[in-house]
Coordinates of C-alpha atoms in Angstrom, one line a residue:
Chain A
M18 CA -25.3 -8.4 9.9
K19 CA -21.6 -7.6 9.8
T20 CA -20.0 -5.8 6.9
Y21 CA -18.4 -8.0 4.4
L22 CA -15.4 -7.0 2.3
E23 CA -17.6 -6.9 -0.8
C24 CA -19.5 -4.1 0.8
I25 CA -16.4 -1.8 0.6
P26 CA -16.4 -1.1 -3.1
C27 CA -20.2 -0.5 -2.7
F28 CA -19.7 2.1 0.0
L29 CA -17.5 4.0 -2.4
R30 CA -20.0 3.7 -5.2
Q31 CA -22.7 5.0 -2.9
A32 CA -20.6 7.9 -1.7
L33 CA -19.9 8.9 -5.3
E34 CA -23.6 8.6 -6.2
A35 CA -24.6 10.7 -3.2
S36 CA -21.9 13.3 -3.9
R37 CA -23.2 13.7 -7.5
M38 CA -26.7 14.0 -6.3
A39 CA -25.6 16.8 -4.0
T40 CA -23.1 18.8 -6.0
H41 CA -21.6 19.3 -9.4
D42 CA -18.3 20.6 -7.9
D43 CA -15.6 18.0 -8.7
G44 CA -13.4 19.3 -5.9
V45 CA -16.1 18.8 -3.3
Q46 CA -16.9 15.4 -4.6
A47 CA -13.2 14.4 -4.4
K48 CA -13.0 15.8 -0.8
I49 CA -16.1 13.6 0.1
I50 CA -14.5 10.5 -1.4
R51 CA -11.2 11.0 0.4
R52 CA -13.1 11.4 3.7
V53 CA -15.2 8.3 3.0
L54 CA -12.0 6.4 2.2
R55 CA -10.4 7.4 5.5
E56 CA -13.5 6.6 7.5
T57 CA -13.9 3.2 5.8
A58 CA -10.2 2.4 6.5
N59 CA -10.9 2.8 10.2
F60 CA -14.4 1.3 10.2
S61 CA -15.1 -1.7 12.3
F62 CA -16.3 -4.4 9.9
S63 CA -18.2 -6.1 12.8
L64 CA -20.7 -3.2 12.5
S65 CA -23.5 -3.4 9.8
P66 CA -23.3 -1.8 6.4
P67 CA -25.9 0.9 7.3
H68 CA -23.5 2.1 10.1
M69 CA -21.1 3.0 7.4
G70 CA -23.9 4.3 5.2
Q71 CA -24.9 6.7 8.0
K72 CA -21.3 8.1 8.2
I73 CA -21.1 8.4 4.4
H74 CA -24.3 10.4 4.0
R75 CA -23.4 12.6 7.0
I76 CA -20.1 13.4 5.3
V77 CA -22.0 14.2 2.0
R78 CA -24.4 16.5 3.9
E79 CA -21.6 18.2 5.8
E80 CA -19.3 18.9 2.8
T81 CA -22.1 20.1 0.4
G82 CA -24.3 21.9 2.9
D83 CA -27.2 20.1 1.3
P84 CA -29.4 18.8 4.1
D85 CA -31.2 16.2 1.9
P86 CA -29.4 15.4 -1.4
Y87 CA -32.0 12.8 -2.4
R88 CA -35.0 15.1 -1.9
A89 CA -35.9 15.5 -5.6
E90 CA -35.4 11.8 -6.3
K91 CA -37.7 11.0 -3.3
L92 CA -40.4 13.4 -4.6
R93 CA -40.2 11.8 -8.0
Y94 CA -40.6 8.3 -6.6
N95 CA -43.5 9.3 -4.4
M96 CA -45.2 10.8 -7.5
L97 CA -44.6 7.7 -9.6
Y98 CA -45.9 5.4 -6.9
A99 CA -48.9 7.7 -6.3
Q100 CA -49.8 7.2 -10.0
I101 CA -49.7 3.5 -9.9
Y102 CA -51.2 3.0 -6.4
P103 CA -54.9 3.1 -7.6
Q104 CA -54.2 0.4 -10.3
A105 CA -52.2 -1.7 -7.8
K106 CA -55.1 -1.5 -5.3
K107 CA -57.6 -2.6 -7.9
M108 CA -55.4 -5.5 -8.9
V109 CA -55.0 -6.6 -5.3
A110 CA -58.8 -6.4 -4.7
R111 CA -59.5 -8.5 -7.8
S112 CA -56.9 -11.1 -7.0
E113 CA -57.7 -14.5 -5.6
N114 CA -56.1 -13.8 -2.2
P115 CA -56.1 -10.0 -1.8
R116 CA -54.1 -9.9 1.5
D117 CA -51.4 -12.2 0.1
S118 CA -51.2 -10.1 -3.0
A119 CA -50.9 -6.9 -1.0
L120 CA -48.1 -8.5 1.0
K121 CA -46.3 -9.6 -2.1
L122 CA -46.6 -6.2 -3.7
A123 CA -45.2 -4.6 -0.6
V124 CA -42.2 -7.0 -0.7
A125 CA -41.8 -6.6 -4.4
S126 CA -42.1 -2.8 -4.4
N127 CA -38.3 -2.6 -4.1
V128 CA -38.2 -4.2 -7.5
L129 CA -40.1 -1.6 -9.3
D130 CA -37.5 0.4 -11.2
F131 CA -39.1 3.2 -13.2
G132 CA -36.1 4.1 -15.3
P133 CA -34.7 7.6 -16.0
P134 CA -36.8 10.8 -15.5
G135 CA -39.4 11.1 -18.2
F136 CA -39.9 7.4 -18.5
N137 CA -43.5 6.7 -19.6
L138 CA -45.0 4.4 -17.0
G139 CA -48.5 4.3 -18.4
S140 CA -48.2 1.5 -20.8
K141 CA -45.8 -0.6 -18.8
I142 CA -47.2 -0.6 -15.3
G143 CA -49.8 -3.3 -15.8
S144 CA -47.2 -5.9 -16.8
I145 CA -44.7 -4.6 -14.1
L146 CA -47.4 -5.3 -11.4
E147 CA -48.5 -8.6 -13.0
S148 CA -45.0 -9.9 -13.0
A149 CA -44.4 -8.8 -9.4
L150 CA -47.5 -10.6 -8.3
S151 CA -46.6 -13.8 -10.1
E152 CA -43.1 -13.9 -8.6
E153 CA -42.3 -16.7 -6.2
L154 CA -41.0 -16.0 -2.7
A155 CA -37.7 -17.6 -1.9
I156 CA -38.5 -17.6 1.8
D157 CA -42.3 -17.7 2.4
D158 CA -43.5 -17.3 6.0
R159 CA -46.7 -15.7 4.8
A160 CA -49.0 -18.2 6.5
S161 CA -47.4 -17.5 9.9
F162 CA -47.4 -13.8 9.1
W163 CA -51.2 -13.7 9.0
R164 CA -51.7 -16.0 12.0
T165 CA -49.3 -13.8 14.1
M166 CA -51.0 -10.6 12.9
E167 CA -54.3 -11.7 14.4
K168 CA -52.8 -12.2 17.9
A169 CA -50.4 -9.3 18.0
E170 CA -51.3 -6.3 20.2
E171 CA -48.7 -3.8 19.3
I172 CA -47.1 -3.9 15.9
L173 CA -44.3 -1.7 14.6
Y174 CA -43.9 -1.4 10.9
L175 CA -40.4 -0.2 10.0
G176 CA -40.6 1.6 6.6
D177 CA -37.8 1.8 4.1
N178 CA -37.8 3.8 0.9
T179 CA -39.9 6.8 -0.2
G180 CA -42.2 5.8 -3.1
E181 CA -42.6 2.2 -1.8
V182 CA -44.5 3.7 1.1
F183 CA -47.6 3.6 -1.2
F184 CA -47.2 -0.1 -1.3
D185 CA -46.7 -0.3 2.4
R186 CA -50.1 1.5 2.6
L187 CA -51.5 -1.2 0.3
L188 CA -50.4 -3.8 2.9
L189 CA -51.5 -1.7 5.9
E190 CA -55.0 -1.8 4.4
H191 CA -55.0 -5.5 5.2
L192 CA -53.5 -5.3 8.7
P193 CA -55.2 -4.4 12.0
V194 CA -54.2 -0.8 11.4
E195 CA -55.3 0.4 14.8
K196 CA -52.6 -1.7 16.4
V197 CA -49.9 -0.6 14.0
T198 CA -47.4 2.2 14.3
F199 CA -45.5 3.1 11.1
V200 CA -41.9 4.1 11.6
V201 CA -39.9 6.5 9.5
R202 CA -36.2 7.6 9.7
G203 CA -35.4 10.5 12.0
G204 CA -33.5 12.3 9.4
P205 CA -32.5 12.1 5.7
A206 CA -30.7 8.9 4.8
I207 CA -30.4 8.2 1.1
N208 CA -33.9 7.8 -0.3
D209 CA -35.4 6.5 2.9
I210 CA -38.7 7.8 4.1
T211 CA -38.8 10.5 6.7
M212 CA -41.6 12.6 8.2
G213 CA -41.0 15.3 5.5
D214 CA -41.6 12.8 2.7
L215 CA -45.1 11.7 3.9
D216 CA -47.0 14.6 2.4
D217 CA -49.6 13.4 -0.1
T218 CA -48.8 9.8 0.5
G219 CA -52.1 9.4 2.5
L220 CA -50.2 7.6 5.3
N221 CA -50.6 10.4 7.8
G222 CA -54.1 10.0 9.3
F223 CA -54.4 6.5 8.1
V224 CA -51.9 5.0 10.5
S225 CA -50.1 6.3 13.5
V226 CA -46.6 7.4 12.5
V227 CA -43.4 8.0 14.5
D228 CA -39.8 8.6 13.6
N229 CA -37.0 6.6 15.1
G230 CA -34.8 9.6 15.8
S231 CA -31.9 8.3 13.7
D232 CA -30.5 9.3 10.3
A233 CA -29.1 5.8 9.6
P234 CA -30.3 4.0 6.5
G235 CA -31.5 1.1 8.7
T236 CA -32.5 0.7 12.3
I237 CA -29.5 1.0 14.6
L238 CA -31.2 0.7 17.9
E239 CA -28.5 2.3 20.0
D240 CA -28.6 5.3 17.7
C241 CA -32.4 5.7 17.9
S242 CA -34.3 8.0 20.3
P243 CA -35.1 6.7 23.8
E244 CA -38.8 7.0 22.9
F245 CA -38.4 4.8 19.9
R246 CA -36.3 2.3 21.7
Q247 CA -39.1 2.0 24.4
R248 CA -41.7 1.4 21.7
F249 CA -39.5 -1.2 20.1
E250 CA -39.0 -2.9 23.4
A251 CA -42.8 -2.9 24.1
A252 CA -44.0 -4.0 20.7
D253 CA -44.8 -7.7 20.4
L254 CA -44.3 -7.8 16.7
I255 CA -42.0 -6.0 14.3
I256 CA -42.5 -5.8 10.5
S257 CA -39.2 -4.9 9.0
K258 CA -39.1 -3.6 5.5
G259 CA -36.1 -3.6 3.2
Q260 CA -32.4 -4.4 3.3
G261 CA -31.2 -1.7 5.6
N262 CA -33.5 -2.7 8.4
Y263 CA -32.5 -6.4 8.0
E264 CA -28.8 -5.6 8.0
T265 CA -29.1 -3.6 11.2
L266 CA -31.7 -5.8 13.1
S267 CA -30.7 -9.4 12.2
G268 CA -29.4 -10.9 15.4
I269 CA -31.8 -8.8 17.6
D270 CA -33.8 -11.0 19.9
K271 CA -37.3 -10.1 18.9
H272 CA -40.3 -11.4 16.9
I273 CA -39.6 -10.0 13.5
F274 CA -41.0 -10.5 10.0
Y275 CA -38.5 -9.3 7.4
L276 CA -40.0 -8.3 4.1
L277 CA -37.4 -7.6 1.5
K278 CA -35.9 -8.2 -1.9
A279 CA -32.3 -9.5 -1.7
K280 CA -30.9 -6.8 -3.9
C281 CA -27.2 -7.5 -3.4
P282 CA -25.1 -10.7 -3.5
V283 CA -23.8 -10.2 0.1
L284 CA -27.3 -10.1 1.6
A285 CA -28.5 -12.9 -0.6
R286 CA -25.7 -15.1 0.7
D287 CA -26.4 -14.1 4.3
L288 CA -30.0 -15.2 3.8
D289 CA -29.0 -18.2 1.7
V290 CA -31.2 -17.2 -1.2
A291 CA -30.5 -16.3 -4.8
E292 CA -29.8 -12.6 -5.6
G293 CA -32.9 -10.8 -6.4
S294 CA -35.2 -13.1 -4.4
L295 CA -38.3 -11.9 -2.6
V296 CA -38.4 -12.8 1.1
V297 CA -41.0 -13.0 3.9
K298 CA -38.8 -14.3 6.7
E299 CA -40.0 -14.8 10.3
V300 CA -37.5 -14.7 13.2
L301 CA -38.8 -15.8 16.6
P302 CA -37.5 -14.4 19.9
K303 CA -35.6 -16.8 22.1
A304 CA -37.9 -18.7 24.4
V305 CA -38.4 -16.7 27.6
Chain B
M37 CA -5.1 9.7 -18.3
K38 CA -5.9 11.0 -14.9
T39 CA -7.9 9.0 -12.3
Y40 CA -11.6 9.8 -12.3
L41 CA -13.7 9.4 -9.2
E42 CA -15.5 6.4 -10.8
C43 CA -12.1 4.6 -10.7
I44 CA -12.2 4.5 -6.8
P45 CA -14.8 1.8 -6.3
C46 CA -13.0 -0.1 -9.0
F47 CA -9.7 0.1 -7.2
L48 CA -11.4 -1.5 -4.1
R49 CA -13.0 -4.2 -6.2
Q50 CA -9.6 -5.0 -7.8
A51 CA -7.9 -5.1 -4.4
L52 CA -10.5 -7.5 -3.1
E53 CA -10.2 -9.7 -6.2
A54 CA -6.4 -9.8 -5.9
S55 CA -6.6 -10.5 -2.2
R56 CA -8.8 -13.5 -2.8
M57 CA -6.6 -14.7 -5.6
A58 CA -3.6 -14.6 -3.1
T59 CA -5.1 -15.8 0.2
H60 CA -8.1 -17.4 1.8
D61 CA -7.3 -15.7 5.1
D62 CA -10.1 -13.2 5.9
G63 CA -7.9 -11.3 8.3
V64 CA -5.1 -10.8 5.7
Q65 CA -7.7 -9.7 3.1
A66 CA -9.2 -7.2 5.5
K67 CA -5.7 -5.8 6.3
I68 CA -5.0 -5.4 2.5
I69 CA -8.3 -3.6 2.0
R70 CA -7.6 -1.2 4.9
R71 CA -4.1 -0.4 3.5
V72 CA -5.6 0.1 0.0
L73 CA -8.2 2.5 1.5
R74 CA -5.6 4.5 3.2
E75 CA -3.4 4.7 0.1
T76 CA -6.4 5.6 -2.1
A77 CA -7.4 8.4 0.4
N78 CA -3.9 9.9 -0.1
F79 CA -3.5 9.2 -3.8
S80 CA -3.1 12.0 -6.3
F81 CA -6.0 11.7 -8.7
S82 CA -3.9 13.5 -11.3
L83 CA -1.9 10.3 -11.7
S84 CA -3.3 7.5 -13.9
P85 CA -5.3 4.5 -12.6
P86 CA -2.4 2.1 -13.2
H87 CA -0.3 4.2 -10.7
M88 CA -2.8 3.1 -8.1
G89 CA -3.0 -0.4 -9.5
Q90 CA 0.7 -0.7 -9.0
K91 CA 0.4 0.3 -5.3
I92 CA -2.5 -2.1 -4.8
H93 CA -0.8 -5.1 -6.2
R94 CA 2.4 -4.4 -4.3
I95 CA 0.4 -4.3 -1.1
V96 CA -1.3 -7.6 -2.0
R97 CA 2.1 -9.2 -2.6
E98 CA 3.6 -7.8 0.5
E99 CA 0.8 -8.8 2.8
T100 CA 0.4 -12.3 1.4
G101 CA 4.0 -13.1 0.6
D102 CA 2.7 -14.4 -2.7
P103 CA 5.0 -13.0 -5.4
D104 CA 2.6 -13.5 -8.2
P105 CA -1.1 -14.1 -7.1
Y106 CA -2.4 -14.3 -10.7
R107 CA 0.2 -17.0 -11.8
A108 CA -2.4 -19.8 -12.0
E109 CA -4.9 -17.6 -13.8
K110 CA -2.2 -16.5 -16.2
L111 CA -1.2 -20.1 -17.0
R112 CA -4.9 -21.0 -17.6
Y113 CA -5.4 -18.2 -20.0
N114 CA -2.2 -19.0 -21.9
M115 CA -3.4 -22.6 -22.2
L116 CA -6.8 -21.5 -23.4
Y117 CA -5.4 -19.2 -26.0
A118 CA -2.9 -21.8 -27.1
Q119 CA -5.8 -24.1 -27.9
I120 CA -7.6 -21.6 -30.1
Y121 CA -4.5 -20.0 -31.7
P122 CA -4.3 -22.6 -34.6
Q123 CA -8.0 -22.1 -35.4
A124 CA -7.7 -18.3 -35.3
K125 CA -4.6 -18.4 -37.5
K126 CA -6.5 -20.5 -40.1
M127 CA -9.5 -18.1 -39.9
V128 CA -7.2 -15.1 -40.5
A129 CA -5.5 -16.8 -43.4
R130 CA -8.8 -17.7 -45.1
S131 CA -10.3 -14.2 -44.6
E132 CA -10.5 -11.6 -47.3
N133 CA -7.9 -9.3 -45.8
P134 CA -5.7 -11.4 -43.5
R135 CA -3.6 -8.6 -42.0
D136 CA -6.7 -6.6 -41.1
S137 CA -8.3 -9.7 -39.6
A138 CA -5.1 -10.3 -37.6
L139 CA -5.2 -6.7 -36.3
K140 CA -8.8 -7.0 -35.4
L141 CA -8.4 -10.2 -33.5
A142 CA -5.4 -8.7 -31.6
V143 CA -7.6 -5.8 -30.6
A144 CA -10.6 -8.0 -29.8
S145 CA -8.7 -10.5 -27.9
N146 CA -9.5 -8.6 -24.7
V147 CA -13.1 -9.5 -25.4
L148 CA -12.7 -13.2 -25.3
D149 CA -14.0 -14.3 -21.9
F150 CA -13.7 -18.0 -21.5
G151 CA -15.9 -18.3 -18.4
P152 CA -15.2 -20.2 -15.2
P153 CA -12.6 -23.0 -15.0
G154 CA -13.8 -26.1 -16.7
F155 CA -15.8 -24.1 -19.4
N156 CA -15.8 -26.2 -22.6
L157 CA -14.4 -23.9 -25.3
G158 CA -14.4 -26.5 -28.1
S159 CA -18.0 -26.0 -29.4
K160 CA -18.1 -22.2 -28.8
I161 CA -14.8 -20.9 -30.1
G162 CA -15.7 -20.8 -33.8
S163 CA -18.6 -18.4 -33.2
I164 CA -16.6 -16.4 -30.6
L165 CA -13.9 -15.7 -33.2
E166 CA -16.4 -15.1 -36.0
S167 CA -18.2 -12.5 -34.0
A168 CA -14.9 -10.8 -33.0
L169 CA -14.0 -10.6 -36.6
S170 CA -17.3 -9.1 -37.7
E171 CA -17.3 -6.4 -35.0
E172 CA -16.9 -2.8 -36.2
L173 CA -14.1 -0.6 -34.9
A174 CA -15.3 2.6 -33.2
I175 CA -12.1 4.4 -34.0
D176 CA -10.5 2.9 -37.1
D177 CA -7.0 4.1 -38.1
R178 CA -6.1 0.7 -39.6
A179 CA -5.2 2.2 -43.0
S180 CA -2.7 4.5 -41.5
F181 CA -1.5 1.7 -39.3
W182 CA -0.3 -0.4 -42.2
R183 CA 1.1 2.6 -44.1
T184 CA 3.1 3.7 -41.1
M185 CA 4.3 0.1 -40.5
E186 CA 6.0 0.0 -43.8
K187 CA 8.1 3.1 -43.1
A188 CA 8.9 2.6 -39.5
E189 CA 12.4 1.5 -38.6
E190 CA 12.2 0.7 -34.9
I191 CA 8.8 -0.5 -33.5
L192 CA 8.0 -1.2 -29.9
Y193 CA 5.0 -3.4 -29.3
L194 CA 3.8 -2.9 -25.7
G195 CA 2.1 -6.2 -24.6
D196 CA -0.8 -6.3 -22.2
N197 CA -2.3 -9.5 -20.8
T198 CA -1.2 -13.1 -20.7
G199 CA -3.2 -15.3 -23.0
E200 CA -3.8 -12.5 -25.5
V201 CA -0.1 -12.7 -26.3
F202 CA -1.1 -15.5 -28.7
F203 CA -3.2 -13.0 -30.6
D204 CA -0.4 -10.5 -30.4
R205 CA 1.7 -13.2 -32.1
L206 CA -1.1 -13.5 -34.8
L207 CA -0.6 -9.8 -35.5
L208 CA 3.2 -9.9 -35.3
E209 CA 3.1 -12.5 -38.1
H210 CA 1.9 -9.7 -40.4
L211 CA 4.3 -7.0 -39.1
P212 CA 7.9 -6.5 -40.2
V213 CA 9.0 -8.6 -37.2
E214 CA 12.7 -7.9 -37.6
K215 CA 12.0 -4.3 -36.7
V216 CA 9.8 -5.0 -33.8
T217 CA 10.7 -5.4 -30.1
F218 CA 7.9 -6.9 -27.9
V219 CA 7.7 -5.4 -24.4
V220 CA 6.5 -7.2 -21.3
R221 CA 6.2 -6.0 -17.7
G222 CA 9.2 -6.0 -15.5
G223 CA 7.3 -7.8 -12.7
P224 CA 4.0 -9.3 -11.8
A225 CA 1.1 -6.9 -12.2
I226 CA -2.4 -8.5 -12.2
N227 CA -2.6 -10.8 -15.2
D228 CA -0.2 -8.8 -17.4
I229 CA 2.4 -10.6 -19.4
T230 CA 6.0 -10.9 -17.9
M231 CA 9.1 -12.7 -19.1
G232 CA 8.1 -15.7 -16.9
D233 CA 4.7 -16.0 -18.7
L234 CA 6.2 -16.4 -22.2
D235 CA 7.1 -20.1 -21.9
D236 CA 5.3 -22.1 -24.6
T237 CA 3.7 -19.1 -26.2
G238 CA 6.1 -19.3 -29.1
L239 CA 6.9 -15.6 -28.8
N240 CA 10.5 -16.1 -27.6
G241 CA 12.6 -16.7 -30.6
F242 CA 9.9 -15.3 -32.9
V243 CA 10.4 -11.7 -32.0
S244 CA 12.9 -9.9 -29.8
V245 CA 11.5 -9.4 -26.3
V246 CA 12.5 -7.0 -23.5
D247 CA 10.9 -6.2 -20.2
N248 CA 10.2 -2.6 -19.2
G249 CA 11.6 -2.9 -15.6
S250 CA 8.4 -1.9 -14.0
D251 CA 5.7 -3.8 -12.1
A252 CA 2.9 -1.3 -13.0
P253 CA -0.1 -2.6 -15.0
G254 CA 0.6 -0.1 -17.7
T255 CA 3.7 1.8 -18.9
I256 CA 4.7 4.4 -16.4
L257 CA 7.8 5.7 -18.1
E258 CA 9.4 7.3 -15.1
D259 CA 9.1 3.9 -13.3
C260 CA 10.6 1.9 -16.2
S261 CA 14.3 1.0 -16.4
P262 CA 16.8 3.4 -18.1
E263 CA 17.4 0.8 -20.8
F264 CA 13.7 0.7 -21.6
R265 CA 13.3 4.4 -21.5
Q266 CA 16.1 4.8 -24.0
R267 CA 14.5 2.3 -26.3
F268 CA 11.2 4.1 -26.0
E269 CA 12.8 7.4 -26.9
A270 CA 14.7 5.9 -29.8
A271 CA 11.7 4.0 -31.3
D272 CA 9.9 5.8 -34.2
L273 CA 6.7 3.9 -33.6
I274 CA 4.9 2.5 -30.6
I275 CA 2.1 -0.1 -30.7
S276 CA 0.3 0.1 -27.4
K277 CA -2.0 -2.7 -26.5
G278 CA -4.8 -2.6 -23.9
Q279 CA -6.3 -0.2 -21.4
G280 CA -3.4 0.1 -18.9
N281 CA -0.9 1.2 -21.6
Y282 CA -3.4 3.8 -22.9
E283 CA -4.1 5.1 -19.4
T284 CA -0.5 5.6 -18.7
L285 CA 0.7 6.8 -22.1
S286 CA -2.1 9.1 -23.4
G287 CA -0.6 12.6 -23.4
I288 CA 2.9 11.3 -24.1
D289 CA 4.4 13.1 -27.2
K290 CA 5.2 10.1 -29.4
H291 CA 3.8 8.4 -32.5
I292 CA 1.6 5.7 -31.0
F293 CA -1.1 3.3 -32.2
Y294 CA -3.4 2.4 -29.4
L295 CA -5.1 -1.0 -29.8
L296 CA -7.7 -1.6 -27.2
K297 CA -11.2 -2.5 -26.2
A298 CA -12.8 0.2 -24.1
K299 CA -13.7 -2.1 -21.2
C300 CA -14.9 0.5 -18.7
P301 CA -17.2 3.5 -18.9
V302 CA -14.5 5.9 -17.7
L303 CA -12.1 5.0 -20.5
A304 CA -14.8 4.9 -23.1
R305 CA -15.8 8.5 -22.1
D306 CA -12.1 9.6 -22.3
L307 CA -11.9 8.2 -25.8
D308 CA -15.5 9.4 -26.7
V309 CA -16.6 5.9 -27.8
A310 CA -19.3 3.6 -26.5
E311 CA -18.3 1.2 -23.7
G312 CA -17.1 -2.1 -25.1
S313 CA -15.9 -0.5 -28.4
L314 CA -12.9 -1.8 -30.3
V315 CA -10.3 0.9 -31.1
V316 CA -7.3 1.3 -33.3
K317 CA -6.3 4.9 -32.6
E318 CA -3.4 6.8 -34.0
V319 CA -1.8 9.6 -32.0
L320 CA 0.9 11.7 -33.9
P321 CA 3.8 13.4 -32.2
K322 CA 3.8 17.1 -32.1
A323 CA 5.4 18.6 -35.2
V324 CA 9.2 19.0 -34.7

């Protein structure tokens, strides 16, 4: 997906958020913003938004010397999701169609906003999960998803955010896990999952995990390691989680299921769904 | 008021909005955005946000050749306010304290959002005005406002937006109008009122009107005409309407009443009020 002009104010908002995550020094924050403004002025809008995201978060890391500004935020989200995972798992097991429920929760896990630090999840989480489970999908290729899963031999599951990885696990429990490789980012990129964020998530050991060799908040194939690109080429099915992966892979000639919540108006328009929609969208490779 | 880092994403949002107001050509829009990014990267953040606003809207006019991109929007708002002015005037007259009600409606008139073109005001307007009248002021220097008004000899009333000018008129009807000069912008600046936008507002002829010689969306004194600066110097009281005038004048050593709604979080923090608050704030000149 190309970068739309509406993405530009958003880039600056992201840069400011990341700067503040990394430093309290106004001067450094201002320096970051000026560099991001210059980079954005010269950015090719035919590239995807995560291309610019990668530049932004590299600048933040360079100027602050903080190798992973979102580290604390990521730990917090992992902890929160760890707390609700057992309850979500029971809910899925008790539901009419457990594998569809697991799929839906994996898609909807982007939705789950736990509020400011100190927010008491305990009393709310039941209804949060219930409402996620009862939400309709705006694009619903679930039937094909399960049919395809049975036939696929090599499946790559491209992860997105820390925290949500617990709900990816919930879905992985219903997939032919021996055929799946879970993919994390090669380096810190916003709150995206990396190897270092997998501790205590139970994913290591449960499914084979690789990193893609890139610090982009998406999957920019030409920026990924040769090993990952080879795997991507060889896989007969890709499960792509989240907006960043969609933005960077849409247009790629491959059999892909996009699982995402359309969290911004630009992406919603690109997919022709309402903002906030849940999506399980299949894209088939061109006939060979 | 200086420019805060939070203002930067907002500059880009404004530039995009203005570009779209002025042209449907994607290429021209992108060119504008790139120029605005470069200007913002080099902008001195010790200047006020309207300094940058002025640059942005000059770029939009230059690149599109449209001398006044907001002209249609301004006409629409004048027309909408023209329709509700008689009802507002009656409401004020019937209220317990008419001049306080007029002052409040002038302050609150920024609040009145009439929705998309075609929105049917008729049925809603009564309750919109009622709720504006019943809102509390977060900073309430009204008592001093009226006391001062009786003593002042030369009053400058700095206008803000088109449309709202009808509610400025509502307030002017309760001021010693022979001592007041109403000030408009010297050239198009967003939806701010200029000489050309006064037709059919009833303001011409009712109060003496001058323009400030500047196309900034605020009052940047050093950018105003010598004639206006002289008047500003000579006036013993300034009534400053709206955010742009506050952002450019706060810090100026003069007796000023700021009438505004704190429409953005940055300004609200600068004034130490909640976002969305209504404000009548007196600032006294340093003792001479």
